[in-house]
PDB file of C-alpha atoms in Angstrom:
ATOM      1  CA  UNK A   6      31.865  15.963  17.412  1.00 64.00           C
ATOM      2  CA  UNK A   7      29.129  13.834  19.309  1.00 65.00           C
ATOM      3  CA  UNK A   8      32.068  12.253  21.234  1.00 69.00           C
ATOM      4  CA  UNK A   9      33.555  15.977  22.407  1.00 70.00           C
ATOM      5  CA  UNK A  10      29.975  16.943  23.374  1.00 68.00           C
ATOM      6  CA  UNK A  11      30.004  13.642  25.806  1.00 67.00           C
ATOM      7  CA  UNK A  12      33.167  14.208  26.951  1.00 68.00           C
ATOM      8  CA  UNK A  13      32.329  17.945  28.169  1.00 70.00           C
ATOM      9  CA  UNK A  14      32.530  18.562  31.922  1.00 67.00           C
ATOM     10  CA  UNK A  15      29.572  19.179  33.655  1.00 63.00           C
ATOM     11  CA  UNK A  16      30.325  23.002  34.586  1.00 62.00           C
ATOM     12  CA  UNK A  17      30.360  23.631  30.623  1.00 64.00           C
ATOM     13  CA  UNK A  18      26.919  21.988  29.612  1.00 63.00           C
ATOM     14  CA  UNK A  19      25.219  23.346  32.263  1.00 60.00           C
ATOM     15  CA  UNK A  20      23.672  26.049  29.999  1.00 58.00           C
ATOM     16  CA  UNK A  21      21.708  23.431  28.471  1.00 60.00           C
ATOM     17  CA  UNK A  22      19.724  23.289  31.691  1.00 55.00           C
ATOM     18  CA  UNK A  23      17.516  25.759  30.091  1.00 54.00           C
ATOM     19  CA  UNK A  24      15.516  25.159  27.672  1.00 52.00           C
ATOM     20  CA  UNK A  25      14.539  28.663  27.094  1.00 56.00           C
ATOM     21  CA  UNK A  26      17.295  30.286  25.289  1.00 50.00           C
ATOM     22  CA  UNK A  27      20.300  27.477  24.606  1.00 48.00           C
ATOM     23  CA  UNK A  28      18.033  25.023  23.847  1.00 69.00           C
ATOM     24  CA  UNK A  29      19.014  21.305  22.810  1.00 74.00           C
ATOM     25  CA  UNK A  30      17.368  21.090  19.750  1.00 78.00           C
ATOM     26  CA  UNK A  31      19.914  23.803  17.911  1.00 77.00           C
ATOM     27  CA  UNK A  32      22.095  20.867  18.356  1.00 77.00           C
ATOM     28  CA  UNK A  33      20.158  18.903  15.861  1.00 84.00           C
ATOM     29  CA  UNK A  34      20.818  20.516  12.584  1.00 85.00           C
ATOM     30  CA  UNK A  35      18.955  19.340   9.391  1.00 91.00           C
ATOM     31  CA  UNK A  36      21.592  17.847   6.658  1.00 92.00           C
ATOM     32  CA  UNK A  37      19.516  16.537   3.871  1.00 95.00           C
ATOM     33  CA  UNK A  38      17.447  18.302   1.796  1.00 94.00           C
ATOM     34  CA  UNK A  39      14.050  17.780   0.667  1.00 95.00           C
ATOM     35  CA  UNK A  40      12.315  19.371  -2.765  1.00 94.00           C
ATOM     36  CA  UNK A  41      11.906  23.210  -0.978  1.00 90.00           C
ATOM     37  CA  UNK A  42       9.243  23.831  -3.350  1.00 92.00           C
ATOM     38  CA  UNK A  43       6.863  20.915  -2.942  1.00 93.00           C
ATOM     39  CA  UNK A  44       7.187  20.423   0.967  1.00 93.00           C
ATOM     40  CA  UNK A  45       4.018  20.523   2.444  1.00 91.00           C
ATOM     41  CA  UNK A  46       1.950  21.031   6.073  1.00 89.00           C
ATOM     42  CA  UNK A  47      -0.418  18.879   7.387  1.00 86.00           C
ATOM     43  CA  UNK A  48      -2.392  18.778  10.641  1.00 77.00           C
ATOM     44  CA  UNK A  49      -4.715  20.589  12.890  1.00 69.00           C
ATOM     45  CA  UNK A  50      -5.209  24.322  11.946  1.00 59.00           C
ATOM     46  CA  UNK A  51      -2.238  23.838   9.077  1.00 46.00           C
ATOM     47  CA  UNK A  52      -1.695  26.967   6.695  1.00 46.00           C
ATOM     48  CA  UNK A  53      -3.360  25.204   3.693  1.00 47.00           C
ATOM     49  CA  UNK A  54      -6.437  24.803   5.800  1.00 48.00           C
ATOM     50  CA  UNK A  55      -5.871  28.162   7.890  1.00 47.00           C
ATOM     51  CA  UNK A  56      -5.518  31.492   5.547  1.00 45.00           C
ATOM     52  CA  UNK A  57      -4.830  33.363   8.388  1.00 47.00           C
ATOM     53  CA  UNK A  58      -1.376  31.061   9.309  1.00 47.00           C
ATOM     54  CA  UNK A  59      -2.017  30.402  12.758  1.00 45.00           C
ATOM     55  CA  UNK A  60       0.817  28.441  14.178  1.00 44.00           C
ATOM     56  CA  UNK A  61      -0.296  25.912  16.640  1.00 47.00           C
ATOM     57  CA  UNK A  62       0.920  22.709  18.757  1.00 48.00           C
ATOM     58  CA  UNK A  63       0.055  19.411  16.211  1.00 64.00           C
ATOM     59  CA  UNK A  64       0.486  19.960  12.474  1.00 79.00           C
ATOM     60  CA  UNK A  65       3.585  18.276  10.666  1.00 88.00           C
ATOM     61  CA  UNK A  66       5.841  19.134   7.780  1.00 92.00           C
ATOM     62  CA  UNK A  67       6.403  16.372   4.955  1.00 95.00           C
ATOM     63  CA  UNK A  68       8.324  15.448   2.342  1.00 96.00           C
ATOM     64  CA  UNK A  69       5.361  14.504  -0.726  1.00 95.00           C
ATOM     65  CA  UNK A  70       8.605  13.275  -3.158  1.00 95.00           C
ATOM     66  CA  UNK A  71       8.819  10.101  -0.675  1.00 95.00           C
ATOM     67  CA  UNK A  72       5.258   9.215  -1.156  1.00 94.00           C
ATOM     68  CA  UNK A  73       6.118   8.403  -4.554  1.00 90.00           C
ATOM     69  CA  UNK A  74       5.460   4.385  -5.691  1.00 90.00           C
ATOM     70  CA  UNK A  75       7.379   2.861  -8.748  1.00 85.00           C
ATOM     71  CA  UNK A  76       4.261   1.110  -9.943  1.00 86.00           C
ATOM     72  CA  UNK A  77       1.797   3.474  -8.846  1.00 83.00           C
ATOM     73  CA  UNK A  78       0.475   1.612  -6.342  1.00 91.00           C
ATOM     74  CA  UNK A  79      -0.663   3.419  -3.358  1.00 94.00           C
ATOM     75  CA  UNK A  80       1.816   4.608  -0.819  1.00 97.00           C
ATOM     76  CA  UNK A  81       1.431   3.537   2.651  1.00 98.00           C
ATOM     77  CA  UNK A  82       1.175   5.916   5.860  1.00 98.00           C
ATOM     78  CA  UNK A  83       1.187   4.462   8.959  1.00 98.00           C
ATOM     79  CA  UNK A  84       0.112   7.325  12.074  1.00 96.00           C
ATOM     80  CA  UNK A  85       0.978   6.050  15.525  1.00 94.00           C
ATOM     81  CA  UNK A  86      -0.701   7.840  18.485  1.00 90.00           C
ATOM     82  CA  UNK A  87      -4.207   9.288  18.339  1.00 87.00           C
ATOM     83  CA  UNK A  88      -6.440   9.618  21.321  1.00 86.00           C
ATOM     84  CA  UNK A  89      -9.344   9.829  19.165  1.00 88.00           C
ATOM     85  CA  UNK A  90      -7.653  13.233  16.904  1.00 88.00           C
ATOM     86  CA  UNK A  91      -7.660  12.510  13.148  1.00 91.00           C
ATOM     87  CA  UNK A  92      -6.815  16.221  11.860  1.00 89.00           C
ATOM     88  CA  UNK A  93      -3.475  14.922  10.832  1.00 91.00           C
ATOM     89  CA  UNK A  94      -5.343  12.001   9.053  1.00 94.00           C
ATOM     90  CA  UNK A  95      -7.729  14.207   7.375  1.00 93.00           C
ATOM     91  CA  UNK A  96      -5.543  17.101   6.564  1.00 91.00           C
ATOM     92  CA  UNK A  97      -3.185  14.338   4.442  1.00 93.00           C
ATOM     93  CA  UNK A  98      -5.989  12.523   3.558  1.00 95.00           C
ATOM     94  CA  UNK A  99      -7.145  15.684   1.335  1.00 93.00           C
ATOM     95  CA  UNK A 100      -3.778  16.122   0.097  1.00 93.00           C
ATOM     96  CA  UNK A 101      -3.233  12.496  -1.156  1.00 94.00           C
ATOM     97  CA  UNK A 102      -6.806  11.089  -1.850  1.00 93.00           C
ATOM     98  CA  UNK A 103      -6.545   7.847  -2.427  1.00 91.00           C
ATOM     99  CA  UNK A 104      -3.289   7.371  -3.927  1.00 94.00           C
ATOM    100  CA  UNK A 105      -1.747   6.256  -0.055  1.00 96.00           C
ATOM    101  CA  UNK A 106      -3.792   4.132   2.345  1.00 98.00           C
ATOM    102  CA  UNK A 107      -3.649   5.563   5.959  1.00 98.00           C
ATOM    103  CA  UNK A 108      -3.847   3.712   8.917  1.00 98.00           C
ATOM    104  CA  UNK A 109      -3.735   4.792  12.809  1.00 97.00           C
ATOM    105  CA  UNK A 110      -2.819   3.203  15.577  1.00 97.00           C
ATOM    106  CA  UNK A 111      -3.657   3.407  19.335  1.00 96.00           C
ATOM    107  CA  UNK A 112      -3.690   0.582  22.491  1.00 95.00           C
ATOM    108  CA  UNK A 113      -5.840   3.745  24.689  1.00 93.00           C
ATOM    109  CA  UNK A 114      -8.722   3.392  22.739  1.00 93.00           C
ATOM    110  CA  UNK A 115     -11.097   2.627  20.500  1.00 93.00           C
ATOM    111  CA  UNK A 116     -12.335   5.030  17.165  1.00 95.00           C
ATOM    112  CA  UNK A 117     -12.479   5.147  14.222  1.00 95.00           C
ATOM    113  CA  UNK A 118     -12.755   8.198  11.014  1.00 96.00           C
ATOM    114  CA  UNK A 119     -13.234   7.116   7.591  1.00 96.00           C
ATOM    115  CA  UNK A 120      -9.972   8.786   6.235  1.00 96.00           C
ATOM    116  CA  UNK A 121      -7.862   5.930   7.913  1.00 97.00           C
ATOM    117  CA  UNK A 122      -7.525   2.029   8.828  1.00 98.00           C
ATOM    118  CA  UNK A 123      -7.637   2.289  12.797  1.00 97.00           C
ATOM    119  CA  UNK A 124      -6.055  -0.192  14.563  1.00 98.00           C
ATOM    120  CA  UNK A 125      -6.277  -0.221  19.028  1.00 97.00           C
ATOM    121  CA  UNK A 126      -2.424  -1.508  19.293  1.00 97.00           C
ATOM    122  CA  UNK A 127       0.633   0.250  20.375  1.00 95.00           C
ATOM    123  CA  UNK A 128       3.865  -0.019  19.092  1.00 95.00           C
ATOM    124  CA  UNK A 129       6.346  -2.194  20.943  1.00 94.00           C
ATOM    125  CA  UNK A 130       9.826  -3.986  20.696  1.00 93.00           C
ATOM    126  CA  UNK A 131       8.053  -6.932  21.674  1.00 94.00           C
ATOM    127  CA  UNK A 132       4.810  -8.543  21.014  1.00 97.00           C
ATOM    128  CA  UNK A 133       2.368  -8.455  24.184  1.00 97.00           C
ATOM    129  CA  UNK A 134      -0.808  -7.628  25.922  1.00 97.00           C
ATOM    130  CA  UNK A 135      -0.490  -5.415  29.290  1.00 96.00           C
ATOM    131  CA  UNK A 136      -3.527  -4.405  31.295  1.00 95.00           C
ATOM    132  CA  UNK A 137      -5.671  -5.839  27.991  1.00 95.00           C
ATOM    133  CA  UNK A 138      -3.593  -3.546  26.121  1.00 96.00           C
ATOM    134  CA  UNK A 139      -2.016  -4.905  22.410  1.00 98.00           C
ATOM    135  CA  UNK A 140       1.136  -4.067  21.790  1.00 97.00           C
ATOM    136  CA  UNK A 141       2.969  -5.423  18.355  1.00 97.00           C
ATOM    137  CA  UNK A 142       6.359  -4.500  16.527  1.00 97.00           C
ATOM    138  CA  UNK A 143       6.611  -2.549  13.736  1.00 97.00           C
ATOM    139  CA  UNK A 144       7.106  -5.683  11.703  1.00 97.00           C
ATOM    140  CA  UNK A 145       4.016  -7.617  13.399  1.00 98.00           C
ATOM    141  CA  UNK A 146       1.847  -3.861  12.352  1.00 98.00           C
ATOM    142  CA  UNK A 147       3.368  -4.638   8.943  1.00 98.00           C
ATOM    143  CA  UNK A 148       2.377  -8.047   8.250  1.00 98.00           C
ATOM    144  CA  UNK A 149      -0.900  -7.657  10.114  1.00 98.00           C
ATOM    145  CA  UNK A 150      -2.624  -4.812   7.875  1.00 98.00           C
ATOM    146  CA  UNK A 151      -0.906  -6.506   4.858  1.00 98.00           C
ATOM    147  CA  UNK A 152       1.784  -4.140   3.913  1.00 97.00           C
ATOM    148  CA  UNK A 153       5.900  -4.369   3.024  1.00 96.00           C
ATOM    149  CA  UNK A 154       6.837  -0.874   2.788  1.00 96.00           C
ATOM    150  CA  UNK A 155       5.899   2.256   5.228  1.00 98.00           C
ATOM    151  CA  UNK A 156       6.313   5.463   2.682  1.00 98.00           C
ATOM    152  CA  UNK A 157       5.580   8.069   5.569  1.00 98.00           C
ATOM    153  CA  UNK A 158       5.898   7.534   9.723  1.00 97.00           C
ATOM    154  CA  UNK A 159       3.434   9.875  12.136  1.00 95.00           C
ATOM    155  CA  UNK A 160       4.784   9.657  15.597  1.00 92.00           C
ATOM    156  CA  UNK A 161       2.334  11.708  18.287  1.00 85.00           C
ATOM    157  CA  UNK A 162       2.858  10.324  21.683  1.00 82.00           C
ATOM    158  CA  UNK A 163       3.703  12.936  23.478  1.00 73.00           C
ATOM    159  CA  UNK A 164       7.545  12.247  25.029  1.00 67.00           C
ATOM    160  CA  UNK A 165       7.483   8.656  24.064  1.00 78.00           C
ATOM    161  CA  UNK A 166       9.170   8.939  20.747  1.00 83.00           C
ATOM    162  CA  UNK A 167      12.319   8.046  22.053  1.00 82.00           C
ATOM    163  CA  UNK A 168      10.504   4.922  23.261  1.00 84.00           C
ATOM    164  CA  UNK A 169       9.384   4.708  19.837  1.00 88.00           C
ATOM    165  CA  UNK A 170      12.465   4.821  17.731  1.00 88.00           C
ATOM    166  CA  UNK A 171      14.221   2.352  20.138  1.00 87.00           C
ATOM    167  CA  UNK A 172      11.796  -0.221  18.957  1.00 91.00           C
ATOM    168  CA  UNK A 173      13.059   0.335  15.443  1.00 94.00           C
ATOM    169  CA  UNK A 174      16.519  -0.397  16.404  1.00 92.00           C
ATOM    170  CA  UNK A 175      15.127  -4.146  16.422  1.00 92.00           C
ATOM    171  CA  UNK A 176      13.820  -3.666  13.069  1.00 96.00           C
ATOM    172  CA  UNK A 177      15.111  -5.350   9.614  1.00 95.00           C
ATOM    173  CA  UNK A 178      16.462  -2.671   6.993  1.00 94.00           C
ATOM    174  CA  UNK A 179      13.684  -2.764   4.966  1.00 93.00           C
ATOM    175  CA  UNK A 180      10.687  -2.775   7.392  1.00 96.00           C
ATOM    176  CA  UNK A 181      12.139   0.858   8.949  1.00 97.00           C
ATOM    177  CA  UNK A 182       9.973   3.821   7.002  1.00 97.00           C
ATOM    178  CA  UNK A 183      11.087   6.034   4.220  1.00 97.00           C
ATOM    179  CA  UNK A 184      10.039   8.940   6.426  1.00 98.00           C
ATOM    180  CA  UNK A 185       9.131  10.086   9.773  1.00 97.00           C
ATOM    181  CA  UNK A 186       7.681  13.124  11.249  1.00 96.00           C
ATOM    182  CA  UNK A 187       8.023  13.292  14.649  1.00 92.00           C
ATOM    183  CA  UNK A 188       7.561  16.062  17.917  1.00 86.00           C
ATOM    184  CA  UNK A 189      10.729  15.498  19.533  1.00 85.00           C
ATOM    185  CA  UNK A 190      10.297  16.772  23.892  1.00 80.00           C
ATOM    186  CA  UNK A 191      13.165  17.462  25.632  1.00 74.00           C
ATOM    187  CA  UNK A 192      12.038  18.047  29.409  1.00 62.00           C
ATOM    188  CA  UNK A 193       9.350  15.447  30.136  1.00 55.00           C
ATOM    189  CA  UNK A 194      10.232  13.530  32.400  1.00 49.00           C
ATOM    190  CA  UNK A 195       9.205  10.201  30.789  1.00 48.00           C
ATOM    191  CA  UNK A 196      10.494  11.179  27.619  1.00 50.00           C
ATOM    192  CA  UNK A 197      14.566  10.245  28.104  1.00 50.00           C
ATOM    193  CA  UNK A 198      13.389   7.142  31.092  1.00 50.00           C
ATOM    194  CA  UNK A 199      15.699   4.808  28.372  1.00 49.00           C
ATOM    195  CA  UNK A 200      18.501   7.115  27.852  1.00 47.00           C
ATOM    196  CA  UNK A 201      20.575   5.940  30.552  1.00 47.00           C
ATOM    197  CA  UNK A 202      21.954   9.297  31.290  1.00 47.00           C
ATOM    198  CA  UNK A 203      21.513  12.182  33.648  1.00 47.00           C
ATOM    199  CA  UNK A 204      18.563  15.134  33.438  1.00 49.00           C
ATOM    200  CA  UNK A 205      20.220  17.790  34.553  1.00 52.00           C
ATOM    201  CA  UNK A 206      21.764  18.942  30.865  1.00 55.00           C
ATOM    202  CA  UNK A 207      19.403  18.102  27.651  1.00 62.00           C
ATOM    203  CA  UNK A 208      22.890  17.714  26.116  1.00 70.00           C
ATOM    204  CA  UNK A 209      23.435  14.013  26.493  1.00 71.00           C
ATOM    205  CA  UNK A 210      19.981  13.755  25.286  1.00 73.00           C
ATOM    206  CA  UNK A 211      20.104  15.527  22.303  1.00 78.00           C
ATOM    207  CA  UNK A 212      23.180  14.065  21.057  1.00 80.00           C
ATOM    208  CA  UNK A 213      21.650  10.489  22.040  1.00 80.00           C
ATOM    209  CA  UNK A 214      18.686  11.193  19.938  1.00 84.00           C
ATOM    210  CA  UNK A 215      21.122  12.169  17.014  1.00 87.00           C
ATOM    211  CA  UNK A 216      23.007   8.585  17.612  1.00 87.00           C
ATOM    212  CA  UNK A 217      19.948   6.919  17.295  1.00 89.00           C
ATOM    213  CA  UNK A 218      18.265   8.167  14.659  1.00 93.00           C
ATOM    214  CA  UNK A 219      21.535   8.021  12.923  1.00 93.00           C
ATOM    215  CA  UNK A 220      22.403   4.717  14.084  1.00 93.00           C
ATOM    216  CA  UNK A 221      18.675   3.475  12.150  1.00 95.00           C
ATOM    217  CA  UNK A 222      19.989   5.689   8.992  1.00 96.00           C
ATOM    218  CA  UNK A 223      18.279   8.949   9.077  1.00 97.00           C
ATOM    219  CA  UNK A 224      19.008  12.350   8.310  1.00 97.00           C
ATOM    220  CA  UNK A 225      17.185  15.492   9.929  1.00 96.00           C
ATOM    221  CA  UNK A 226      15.549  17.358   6.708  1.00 96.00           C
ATOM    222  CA  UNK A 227      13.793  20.088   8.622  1.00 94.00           C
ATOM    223  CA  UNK A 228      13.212  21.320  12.095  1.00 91.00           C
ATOM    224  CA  UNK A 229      10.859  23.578  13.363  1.00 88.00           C
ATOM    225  CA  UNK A 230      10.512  24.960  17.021  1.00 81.00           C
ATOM    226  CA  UNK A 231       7.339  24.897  18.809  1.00 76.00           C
ATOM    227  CA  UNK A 232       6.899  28.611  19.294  1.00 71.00           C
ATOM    228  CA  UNK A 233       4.453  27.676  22.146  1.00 71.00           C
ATOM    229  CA  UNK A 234       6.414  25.121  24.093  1.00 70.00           C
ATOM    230  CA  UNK A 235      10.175  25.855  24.144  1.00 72.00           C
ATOM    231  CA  UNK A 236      10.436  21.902  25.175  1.00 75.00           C
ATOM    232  CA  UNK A 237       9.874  21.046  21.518  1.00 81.00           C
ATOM    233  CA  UNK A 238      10.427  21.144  17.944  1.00 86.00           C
ATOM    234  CA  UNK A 239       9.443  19.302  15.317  1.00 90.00           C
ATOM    235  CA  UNK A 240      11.421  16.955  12.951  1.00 93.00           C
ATOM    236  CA  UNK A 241      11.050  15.552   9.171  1.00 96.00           C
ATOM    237  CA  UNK A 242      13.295  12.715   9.686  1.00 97.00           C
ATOM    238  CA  UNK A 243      14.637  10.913   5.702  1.00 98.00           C
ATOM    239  CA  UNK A 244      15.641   7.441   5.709  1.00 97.00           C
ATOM    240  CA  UNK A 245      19.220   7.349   3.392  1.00 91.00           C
ATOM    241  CA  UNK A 246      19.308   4.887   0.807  1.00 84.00           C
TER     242      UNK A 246
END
């Protein structure tokens, strides 16, 4: 199916220009299926924190059944991109307690919250310092914070997730996280710069997004459309055993 979507003339994809009303991300249909009745919101203004259900830009769905530890020891959550914002850190942080260790990284800055491990690095398919910035690999993060596993995978940085999950195509097997949540943008213009296709149709990026996640062994368990920002949705992504 991905193939026939490439292989579609230009004239036929052109709806896709729009991101109003045929937009990309209807392309990306979840296919696994997460515990319905344990699923749970976390972030900025989330409904467990807001009675009234506002539905705002930030806050994340999750999986809790993939936080799980055979031993009981505490899960590990790993949050990259910050800018100073711990909601997402707190609102999980009151969920959990201190059965998962949280830690949060970001090369803009420096802060720090005492519901998470901050760390001022980026993530990076290579390890290096630009402009007296740090960046590591997921499996340099790893071994430098002392950890083996990564039970759940925050990804904020604004249009440079696809960035981000092209580092993880360098990754061993076993270093790549049980789960992600991730804002996925289609329209910025840095978002796709590593696609290596054209702009004028989000179709080529959507279905390259769905190679690549696919291609590192995830399945799409939810979506959820940004109701304020018809760029974006956001995605609980499952690694497959």
């Amino acid at each position: 199916m991905l193939d026939q979507m490439d292989a579609m003339p230009r004239h036929e994809t052109m709806h896709f220009t729009s991101l109003n009303n045929h937009s990309p991300h209807q392309l990306l249909v979840p296919t696994h299926q997460c515990d319905a009745l344990k699923i749970q919101r976390f972030g900025p203004n989330a409904y467990s924190d807001n009675p009234k259900g506002r539905h705002p830009d930030g806050p994340k769905w999750m999986c809790p059944e993939y936080l799980v530890t055979p031993d009981d020891s505490p899960c590990i959550i790993f949050s990259i991109g910050s800018h100073g914002e711990f909601q997402f850190e707190e609102s999980i942080h009151k969920f959990v307690g201190d059965k998962c260790k949280i830690y949060t990284f970001d090369c803009t800055g420096t802060w720090s919250n005492p519901t998470t491990e901050f760390h001022p690095w980026c993530i990076s398919d290579e390890n290096k310092v630009v402009d007296g910035k740090i960046f590591k690999t997921l499996s340099n993060m790893m071994k430098d914070v002392g950890v083996s596993t990564i039970h759940l995978f925050k990804i904020d940085v604004e249009g440079y997730e696809f960035q981000t999950l092209r580092t993880l195509e360098k990754e061993p097997s076993d270093a790549l996280p049980k789960q992600i949540l991730v804002e996925v943008h289609f329209g910025a213009p840095f978002s796709y710069s590593d696609l290596d296709t054209r702009v004028d149709s989000w179709l080529k990026p959507a279905t390259t997004f769905y190679r690549a996640i696919d291609k590192l062994g995830y399945s799409i368990a939810l979506r959820e459309r940004n109701p304020t920002s018809e760029c974006c949705a956001e995605y609980i992504l499952i690694k497959e055993p």
